[in-house]
Amino acid sequence: MNGKEIYQVWMNAWNNDISILHDITDENCTVHQARTEGKDSDSTKGVKALMDVVESAKYYFENVQMSLVVQPIAEGDYVSARWNFKGSYNGNMEGARAEKGKHVSFDGTDIFRIENGKIKDYWVSSDVIDFMNQLDAF
């Protein structure tokens, strides 16, 4: 599988079946992401690290739908894409004053480093200010 195909599987994991991450994730995959719960990038590795990204987002939202804003761009061992996240807020975020059921939509960018046909490193950058404003968390 090439990088663009791996990215399509990643999107499918968000929208349909998270278990398919087992097929595309290196056992030592590192997620490079600032986390609100205080975990650092080295605290969890492999498929669990990628599943945590998806599951932590879905903890706060229902009817999650990920779509591509910019199709995957691949060069060498890297693939990147711009995405849009949509979901209905479920009321679980401490400090957020938005009403349960509020529809939220924000964008972000992923970069994967692929090694031996699997995700070895994952960097994510999302529009957190926009996201938090929609949840009335400031």
CSV table of N, CA and C in Angstrom, one decimal:
chain,number,residue,atom,x,y,z
A,1,MET,N,0.8,-1.2,0.0
A,1,MET,CA,0.0,0.0,0.0
A,1,MET,C,0.9,1.2,0.0
A,2,ASN,N,0.6,2.2,-0.9
A,2,ASN,CA,1.3,3.5,-0.9
A,2,ASN,C,0.8,4.4,0.2
A,3,GLY,N,1.4,5.6,0.3
A,3,GLY,CA,1.0,6.6,1.3
A,3,GLY,C,-0.4,7.1,1.1
A,4,LYS,N,-0.8,7.4,-0.1
A,4,LYS,CA,-2.1,7.9,-0.4
A,4,LYS,C,-3.2,6.8,0.0
A,5,GLU,N,-2.9,5.6,-0.3
A,5,GLU,CA,-3.8,4.5,0.1
A,5,GLU,C,-3.9,4.3,1.6
A,6,ILE,N,-2.8,4.4,2.2
A,6,ILE,CA,-2.8,4.4,3.7
A,6,ILE,C,-3.6,5.5,4.3
A,7,TYR,N,-3.5,6.7,3.7
A,7,TYR,CA,-4.3,7.8,4.2
A,7,TYR,C,-5.8,7.6,4.0
A,8,GLN,N,-6.2,7.0,2.9
A,8,GLN,CA,-7.6,6.6,2.7
A,8,GLN,C,-8.1,5.6,3.8
A,9,VAL,N,-7.2,4.7,4.2
A,9,VAL,CA,-7.6,3.7,5.3
A,9,VAL,C,-7.7,4.5,6.6
A,10,TRP,N,-6.9,5.5,6.8
A,10,TRP,CA,-7.0,6.3,8.0
A,10,TRP,C,-8.3,7.0,8.1
A,11,MET,N,-8.7,7.6,7.0
A,11,MET,CA,-10.0,8.3,6.9
A,11,MET,C,-11.2,7.3,7.2
A,12,ASN,N,-11.0,6.1,6.6
A,12,ASN,CA,-12.0,5.0,6.9
A,12,ASN,C,-12.1,4.6,8.3
A,13,ALA,N,-10.9,4.6,9.0
A,13,ALA,CA,-10.9,4.3,10.4
A,13,ALA,C,-11.7,5.3,11.2
A,14,TRP,N,-11.7,6.6,10.9
A,14,TRP,CA,-12.5,7.6,11.5
A,14,TRP,C,-14.0,7.4,11.3
A,15,ASN,N,-14.3,7.2,10.0
A,15,ASN,CA,-15.7,7.2,9.6
A,15,ASN,C,-16.4,5.8,9.7
A,16,ASN,N,-15.7,4.7,9.8
A,16,ASN,CA,-16.3,3.4,9.8
A,16,ASN,C,-15.8,2.4,10.8
A,17,ASP,N,-14.5,2.0,10.7
A,17,ASP,CA,-14.0,0.9,11.5
A,17,ASP,C,-12.6,1.2,12.0
A,18,ILE,N,-12.5,1.6,13.2
A,18,ILE,CA,-11.2,1.9,13.8
A,18,ILE,C,-10.3,0.7,13.9
A,19,SER,N,-10.8,-0.5,13.9
A,19,SER,CA,-9.9,-1.7,14.0
A,19,SER,C,-9.0,-1.9,12.8
A,20,ILE,N,-9.3,-1.2,11.6
A,20,ILE,CA,-8.4,-1.3,10.5
A,20,ILE,C,-7.1,-0.6,10.7
A,21,LEU,N,-7.0,0.1,11.8
A,21,LEU,CA,-5.7,0.7,12.1
A,21,LEU,C,-4.6,-0.3,12.3
A,22,HIS,N,-5.0,-1.5,12.8
A,22,HIS,CA,-4.0,-2.5,13.0
A,22,HIS,C,-3.3,-2.9,11.7
A,23,ASP,N,-3.9,-2.7,10.6
A,23,ASP,CA,-3.3,-3.1,9.3
A,23,ASP,C,-2.3,-2.1,8.8
A,24,ILE,N,-2.3,-0.8,9.3
A,24,ILE,CA,-1.5,0.2,8.7
A,24,ILE,C,-0.6,0.9,9.7
A,25,THR,N,-0.5,0.4,10.9
A,25,THR,CA,0.3,1.0,12.0
A,25,THR,C,1.5,0.2,12.4
A,26,ASP,N,2.7,0.8,12.4
A,26,ASP,CA,3.9,0.2,12.9
A,26,ASP,C,3.8,0.1,14.4
A,27,GLU,N,4.3,-1.0,14.9
A,27,GLU,CA,4.2,-1.3,16.4
A,27,GLU,C,4.9,-0.2,17.2
A,28,ASN,N,5.8,0.6,16.6
A,28,ASN,CA,6.5,1.7,17.4
A,28,ASN,C,6.0,3.1,16.9
A,29,CYS,N,4.9,3.1,16.3
A,29,CYS,CA,4.3,4.4,15.8
A,29,CYS,C,4.3,5.5,16.9
A,30,THR,N,4.7,6.7,16.6
A,30,THR,CA,4.7,7.8,17.5
A,30,THR,C,3.7,8.8,17.0
A,31,VAL,N,2.8,9.3,17.9
A,31,VAL,CA,1.9,10.4,17.6
A,31,VAL,C,2.5,11.6,18.2
A,32,HIS,N,2.8,12.6,17.4
A,32,HIS,CA,3.4,13.8,17.8
A,32,HIS,C,2.3,14.9,17.9
A,33,GLN,N,1.7,15.0,19.1
A,33,GLN,CA,0.6,15.9,19.2
A,33,GLN,C,0.5,16.4,20.7
A,34,ALA,N,0.3,17.7,20.8
A,34,ALA,CA,0.0,18.3,22.1
A,34,ALA,C,-1.3,17.8,22.6
A,35,ARG,N,-1.3,17.2,23.8
A,35,ARG,CA,-2.6,16.6,24.3
A,35,ARG,C,-3.0,17.4,25.6
A,36,THR,N,-4.3,17.5,25.7
A,36,THR,CA,-4.9,18.2,26.8
A,36,THR,C,-4.8,17.4,28.1
A,37,GLU,N,-4.7,16.1,28.0
A,37,GLU,CA,-4.7,15.3,29.3
A,37,GLU,C,-3.3,15.1,29.8
A,38,GLY,N,-2.3,15.8,29.2
A,38,GLY,CA,-1.0,15.8,29.7
A,38,GLY,C,-0.1,14.7,29.2
A,39,LYS,N,-0.5,13.7,28.4
A,39,LYS,CA,0.3,12.7,27.9
A,39,LYS,C,1.3,13.3,26.9
A,40,ASP,N,2.5,12.7,26.9
A,40,ASP,CA,3.5,13.2,25.9
A,40,ASP,C,3.5,12.1,24.8
A,41,SER,N,4.3,12.5,23.7
A,41,SER,CA,4.3,11.7,22.5
A,41,SER,C,4.9,10.3,22.7
A,42,ASP,N,5.7,10.1,23.8
A,42,ASP,CA,6.3,8.8,24.0
A,42,ASP,C,5.6,7.9,25.0
A,43,SER,N,4.5,8.4,25.6
A,43,SER,CA,3.8,7.7,26.6
A,43,SER,C,3.0,6.5,26.0
A,44,THR,N,2.5,6.6,24.8
A,44,THR,CA,1.8,5.5,24.1
A,44,THR,C,2.3,5.4,22.7
A,45,LYS,N,2.6,4.1,22.3
A,45,LYS,CA,3.1,3.9,20.9
A,45,LYS,C,2.2,2.9,20.2
A,46,GLY,N,2.5,2.8,18.9
A,46,GLY,CA,1.8,1.8,18.1
A,46,GLY,C,0.4,2.1,17.8
A,47,VAL,N,-0.4,1.0,17.5
A,47,VAL,CA,-1.8,1.2,17.1
A,47,VAL,C,-2.6,1.9,18.2
A,48,LYS,N,-2.2,1.6,19.5
A,48,LYS,CA,-2.9,2.2,20.6
A,48,LYS,C,-2.8,3.8,20.6
A,49,ALA,N,-1.7,4.3,20.1
A,49,ALA,CA,-1.5,5.7,20.1
A,49,ALA,C,-2.4,6.3,19.0
A,50,LEU,N,-2.5,5.7,17.8
A,50,LEU,CA,-3.4,6.2,16.8
A,50,LEU,C,-4.9,6.0,17.2
A,51,MET,N,-5.2,4.9,17.8
A,51,MET,CA,-6.6,4.7,18.3
A,51,MET,C,-7.0,5.7,19.4
A,52,ASP,N,-6.0,6.1,20.2
A,52,ASP,CA,-6.3,7.1,21.2
A,52,ASP,C,-6.7,8.5,20.6
A,53,VAL,N,-6.1,8.8,19.5
A,53,VAL,CA,-6.4,10.1,18.8
A,53,VAL,C,-7.9,10.0,18.4
A,54,VAL,N,-8.3,9.0,17.7
A,54,VAL,CA,-9.7,8.8,17.2
A,54,VAL,C,-10.6,8.7,18.4
A,55,GLU,N,-10.3,7.9,19.4
A,55,GLU,CA,-11.3,7.6,20.5
A,55,GLU,C,-11.4,8.9,21.4
A,56,SER,N,-10.3,9.6,21.6
A,56,SER,CA,-10.4,10.8,22.4
A,56,SER,C,-11.3,11.9,21.7
A,57,ALA,N,-11.2,12.0,20.4
A,57,ALA,CA,-12.1,12.9,19.7
A,57,ALA,C,-13.6,12.5,19.8
A,58,LYS,N,-13.8,11.2,19.6
A,58,LYS,CA,-15.1,10.7,19.6
A,58,LYS,C,-15.7,10.6,21.0
A,59,TYR,N,-14.9,10.8,22.1
A,59,TYR,CA,-15.4,10.9,23.4
A,59,TYR,C,-16.3,12.1,23.6
A,60,TYR,N,-16.0,13.2,22.9
A,60,TYR,CA,-16.7,14.5,23.0
A,60,TYR,C,-17.8,14.7,21.9
A,61,PHE,N,-17.8,13.8,20.9
A,61,PHE,CA,-18.8,14.1,19.8
A,61,PHE,C,-19.5,12.8,19.4
A,62,GLU,N,-20.7,13.1,18.8
A,62,GLU,CA,-21.5,12.0,18.2
A,62,GLU,C,-21.5,12.3,16.7
A,63,ASN,N,-21.9,11.4,15.9
A,63,ASN,CA,-22.1,11.6,14.5
A,63,ASN,C,-20.8,12.2,13.8
A,64,VAL,N,-19.7,11.7,14.2
A,64,VAL,CA,-18.4,12.2,13.6
A,64,VAL,C,-18.3,11.9,12.2
A,65,GLN,N,-17.9,12.8,11.4
A,65,GLN,CA,-17.7,12.6,10.0
A,65,GLN,C,-16.4,13.4,9.6
A,66,MET,N,-15.4,12.6,9.1
A,66,MET,CA,-14.2,13.2,8.6
A,66,MET,C,-14.2,13.2,7.1
A,67,SER,N,-13.8,14.4,6.5
A,67,SER,CA,-13.7,14.4,5.1
A,67,SER,C,-12.5,15.2,4.7
A,68,LEU,N,-12.1,15.0,3.4
A,68,LEU,CA,-10.8,15.6,2.9
A,68,LEU,C,-11.1,17.0,2.3
A,69,VAL,N,-10.3,17.9,2.7
A,69,VAL,CA,-10.4,19.3,2.1
A,69,VAL,C,-9.3,19.4,1.0
A,70,VAL,N,-8.1,18.8,1.3
A,70,VAL,CA,-7.1,18.7,0.3
A,70,VAL,C,-6.7,17.2,0.2
A,71,GLN,N,-6.8,16.6,-1.0
A,71,GLN,CA,-6.4,15.2,-1.1
A,71,GLN,C,-5.0,14.9,-0.7
A,72,PRO,N,-4.7,13.7,-0.3
A,72,PRO,CA,-3.3,13.4,0.2
A,72,PRO,C,-2.3,13.7,-0.9
A,73,ILE,N,-1.2,14.3,-0.4
A,73,ILE,CA,0.0,14.6,-1.2
A,73,ILE,C,1.1,13.7,-0.6
A,74,ALA,N,1.8,13.0,-1.5
A,74,ALA,CA,2.8,12.1,-1.1
A,74,ALA,C,4.1,12.5,-1.7
A,75,GLU,N,5.2,12.4,-0.9
A,75,GLU,CA,6.6,12.6,-1.4
A,75,GLU,C,7.5,11.7,-0.6
A,76,GLY,N,8.2,10.8,-1.2
A,76,GLY,CA,9.1,10.0,-0.5
A,76,GLY,C,8.3,9.2,0.6
A,77,ASP,N,8.8,9.2,1.8
A,77,ASP,CA,8.2,8.4,2.9
A,77,ASP,C,7.0,9.2,3.6
A,78,TYR,N,6.7,10.4,3.1
A,78,TYR,CA,5.7,11.2,3.7
A,78,TYR,C,4.4,11.4,2.9
A,79,VAL,N,3.3,11.5,3.6
A,79,VAL,CA,2.0,11.8,3.0
A,79,VAL,C,1.3,12.8,4.0
A,80,SER,N,0.7,13.8,3.4
A,80,SER,CA,0.0,14.8,4.1
A,80,SER,C,-1.4,15.1,3.5
A,81,ALA,N,-2.3,15.5,4.3
A,81,ALA,CA,-3.6,15.9,3.8
A,81,ALA,C,-4.3,16.9,4.7
A,82,ARG,N,-5.2,17.6,4.2
A,82,ARG,CA,-6.0,18.6,5.0
A,82,ARG,C,-7.4,18.0,5.1
A,83,TRP,N,-7.9,18.0,6.3
A,83,TRP,CA,-9.2,17.4,6.6
A,83,TRP,C,-10.2,18.3,7.3
A,84,ASN,N,-11.4,17.9,7.3
A,84,ASN,CA,-12.5,18.6,8.0
A,84,ASN,C,-13.2,17.6,8.9
A,85,PHE,N,-13.3,18.0,10.2
A,85,PHE,CA,-14.0,17.2,11.2
A,85,PHE,C,-15.4,17.9,11.5
A,86,LYS,N,-16.4,17.0,11.5
A,86,LYS,CA,-17.8,17.5,11.8
A,86,LYS,C,-18.3,16.5,12.9
A,87,GLY,N,-19.0,17.1,13.8
A,87,GLY,CA,-19.7,16.2,14.8
A,87,GLY,C,-20.6,17.0,15.7
A,88,SER,N,-21.4,16.3,16.4
A,88,SER,CA,-22.4,16.9,17.4
A,88,SER,C,-21.8,16.8,18.8
A,89,TYR,N,-21.6,17.9,19.4
A,89,TYR,CA,-21.1,18.0,20.8
A,89,TYR,C,-22.0,17.2,21.7
A,90,ASN,N,-21.4,16.4,22.6
A,90,ASN,CA,-22.2,15.5,23.5
A,90,ASN,C,-22.3,16.0,24.9
A,91,GLY,N,-21.6,17.2,25.2
A,91,GLY,CA,-21.6,17.7,26.5
A,91,GLY,C,-20.6,17.2,27.5
A,92,ASN,N,-19.6,16.4,27.0
A,92,ASN,CA,-18.6,15.8,27.9
A,92,ASN,C,-17.4,16.6,28.2
A,93,MET,N,-17.2,17.8,27.6
A,93,MET,CA,-15.9,18.5,27.8
A,93,MET,C,-16.0,19.5,29.0
A,94,GLU,N,-15.2,19.3,30.0
A,94,GLU,CA,-15.2,20.2,31.1
A,94,GLU,C,-14.8,21.6,30.7
A,95,GLY,N,-15.5,22.5,31.1
A,95,GLY,CA,-15.2,23.9,30.8
A,95,GLY,C,-15.9,24.5,29.5
A,96,ALA,N,-16.5,23.6,28.7
A,96,ALA,CA,-17.1,24.0,27.5
A,96,ALA,C,-18.6,24.4,27.9
A,97,ARG,N,-19.0,25.5,27.4
A,97,ARG,CA,-20.4,26.0,27.7
A,97,ARG,C,-21.4,25.8,26.6
A,98,ALA,N,-20.9,25.2,25.5
A,98,ALA,CA,-21.8,25.0,24.4
A,98,ALA,C,-22.9,24.0,24.8
A,99,GLU,N,-24.1,24.1,24.2
A,99,GLU,CA,-25.2,23.2,24.5
A,99,GLU,C,-24.9,21.9,23.8
A,100,LYS,N,-25.4,20.9,24.5
A,100,LYS,CA,-25.3,19.5,24.0
A,100,LYS,C,-26.0,19.5,22.7
A,101,GLY,N,-25.5,18.8,21.7
A,101,GLY,CA,-26.1,18.7,20.4
A,101,GLY,C,-25.6,19.7,19.4
A,102,LYS,N,-24.8,20.7,19.9
A,102,LYS,CA,-24.3,21.8,19.0
A,102,LYS,C,-23.4,21.1,17.9
A,103,HIS,N,-23.6,21.5,16.6
A,103,HIS,CA,-22.8,21.0,15.5
A,103,HIS,C,-21.5,21.8,15.5
A,104,VAL,N,-20.4,21.0,15.4
A,104,VAL,CA,-19.1,21.6,15.4
A,104,VAL,C,-18.4,21.2,14.1
A,105,SER,N,-17.6,22.1,13.5
A,105,SER,CA,-16.8,21.8,12.3
A,105,SER,C,-15.5,22.6,12.3
A,106,PHE,N,-14.4,21.9,12.2
A,106,PHE,CA,-13.1,22.5,12.1
A,106,PHE,C,-12.2,21.7,11.2
A,107,ASP,N,-11.1,22.3,10.8
A,107,ASP,CA,-10.1,21.7,9.9
A,107,ASP,C,-8.8,21.4,10.6
A,108,GLY,N,-8.0,20.6,10.0
A,108,GLY,CA,-6.7,20.3,10.4
A,108,GLY,C,-5.8,19.6,9.3
A,109,THR,N,-4.6,19.4,9.6
A,109,THR,CA,-3.6,18.8,8.7
A,109,THR,C,-2.9,17.7,9.4
A,110,ASP,N,-2.8,16.6,8.6
A,110,ASP,CA,-2.0,15.4,9.1
A,110,ASP,C,-0.8,15.3,8.2
A,111,ILE,N,0.3,14.8,8.9
A,111,ILE,CA,1.5,14.3,8.2
A,111,ILE,C,1.8,12.9,8.7
A,112,PHE,N,2.0,12.0,7.8
A,112,PHE,CA,2.4,10.6,8.2
A,112,PHE,C,3.8,10.4,7.6
A,113,ARG,N,4.7,9.7,8.4
A,113,ARG,CA,5.9,9.1,7.8
A,113,ARG,C,5.6,7.6,7.7
A,114,ILE,N,5.8,7.1,6.5
A,114,ILE,CA,5.5,5.7,6.2
A,114,ILE,C,6.8,4.9,6.2
A,115,GLU,N,6.8,3.8,6.9
A,115,GLU,CA,8.0,2.9,6.8
A,115,GLU,C,7.5,1.5,6.6
A,116,ASN,N,8.0,0.8,5.6
A,116,ASN,CA,7.6,-0.6,5.3
A,116,ASN,C,6.1,-0.7,5.2
A,117,GLY,N,5.5,0.3,4.6
A,117,GLY,CA,4.0,0.2,4.3
A,117,GLY,C,3.1,0.5,5.6
A,118,LYS,N,3.7,1.0,6.6
A,118,LYS,CA,3.0,1.3,7.8
A,118,LYS,C,3.3,2.7,8.4
A,119,ILE,N,2.3,3.3,9.1
A,119,ILE,CA,2.6,4.6,9.7
A,119,ILE,C,3.5,4.5,10.9
A,120,LYS,N,4.7,5.2,10.7
A,120,LYS,CA,5.7,5.1,11.8
A,120,LYS,C,5.7,6.4,12.6
A,121,ASP,N,5.3,7.5,12.0
A,121,ASP,CA,5.2,8.8,12.8
A,121,ASP,C,3.9,9.5,12.3
A,122,TYR,N,3.3,10.2,13.2
A,122,TYR,CA,2.1,10.9,12.9
A,122,TYR,C,2.1,12.3,13.5
A,123,TRP,N,2.0,13.3,12.7
A,123,TRP,CA,1.9,14.7,13.2
A,123,TRP,C,0.6,15.2,12.9
A,124,VAL,N,-0.1,15.9,13.8
A,124,VAL,CA,-1.4,16.5,13.5
A,124,VAL,C,-1.4,17.9,14.0
A,125,SER,N,-2.0,18.8,13.2
A,125,SER,CA,-2.1,20.2,13.6
A,125,SER,C,-3.6,20.6,13.2
A,126,SER,N,-4.3,21.0,14.2
A,126,SER,CA,-5.7,21.3,14.0
A,126,SER,C,-6.0,22.8,14.4
A,127,ASP,N,-7.1,23.3,13.9
A,127,ASP,CA,-7.6,24.6,14.3
A,127,ASP,C,-8.2,24.7,15.6
A,128,VAL,N,-7.4,24.5,16.7
A,128,VAL,CA,-7.9,24.4,18.0
A,128,VAL,C,-8.7,25.6,18.5
A,129,ILE,N,-8.2,26.8,18.1
A,129,ILE,CA,-8.9,28.1,18.5
A,129,ILE,C,-10.3,28.1,18.0
A,130,ASP,N,-10.5,27.7,16.7
A,130,ASP,CA,-11.8,27.7,16.1
A,130,ASP,C,-12.6,26.7,16.8
A,131,PHE,N,-12.1,25.5,17.1
A,131,PHE,CA,-12.8,24.4,17.8
A,131,PHE,C,-13.3,24.8,19.2
A,132,MET,N,-12.4,25.4,19.9
A,132,MET,CA,-12.7,25.8,21.3
A,132,MET,C,-13.7,27.0,21.3
A,133,ASN,N,-13.6,27.9,20.3
A,133,ASN,CA,-14.6,29.0,20.2
A,133,ASN,C,-16.0,28.4,20.0
A,134,GLN,N,-16.1,27.4,19.1
A,134,GLN,CA,-17.4,26.8,18.8
A,134,GLN,C,-18.0,26.2,20.0
A,135,LEU,N,-17.1,25.6,20.9
A,135,LEU,CA,-17.6,25.0,22.2
A,135,LEU,C,-17.8,26.0,23.3
A,136,ASP,N,-17.5,27.3,23.0
A,136,ASP,CA,-17.6,28.3,24.0
A,136,ASP,C,-16.8,28.0,25.2
A,137,ALA,N,-15.5,27.6,25.0
A,137,ALA,CA,-14.6,27.1,26.0
A,137,ALA,C,-13.7,28.2,26.5
A,138,PHE,N,-13.7,29.4,25.9
A,138,PHE,CA,-12.8,30.5,26.3
A,138,PHE,C,-13.6,31.5,27.1
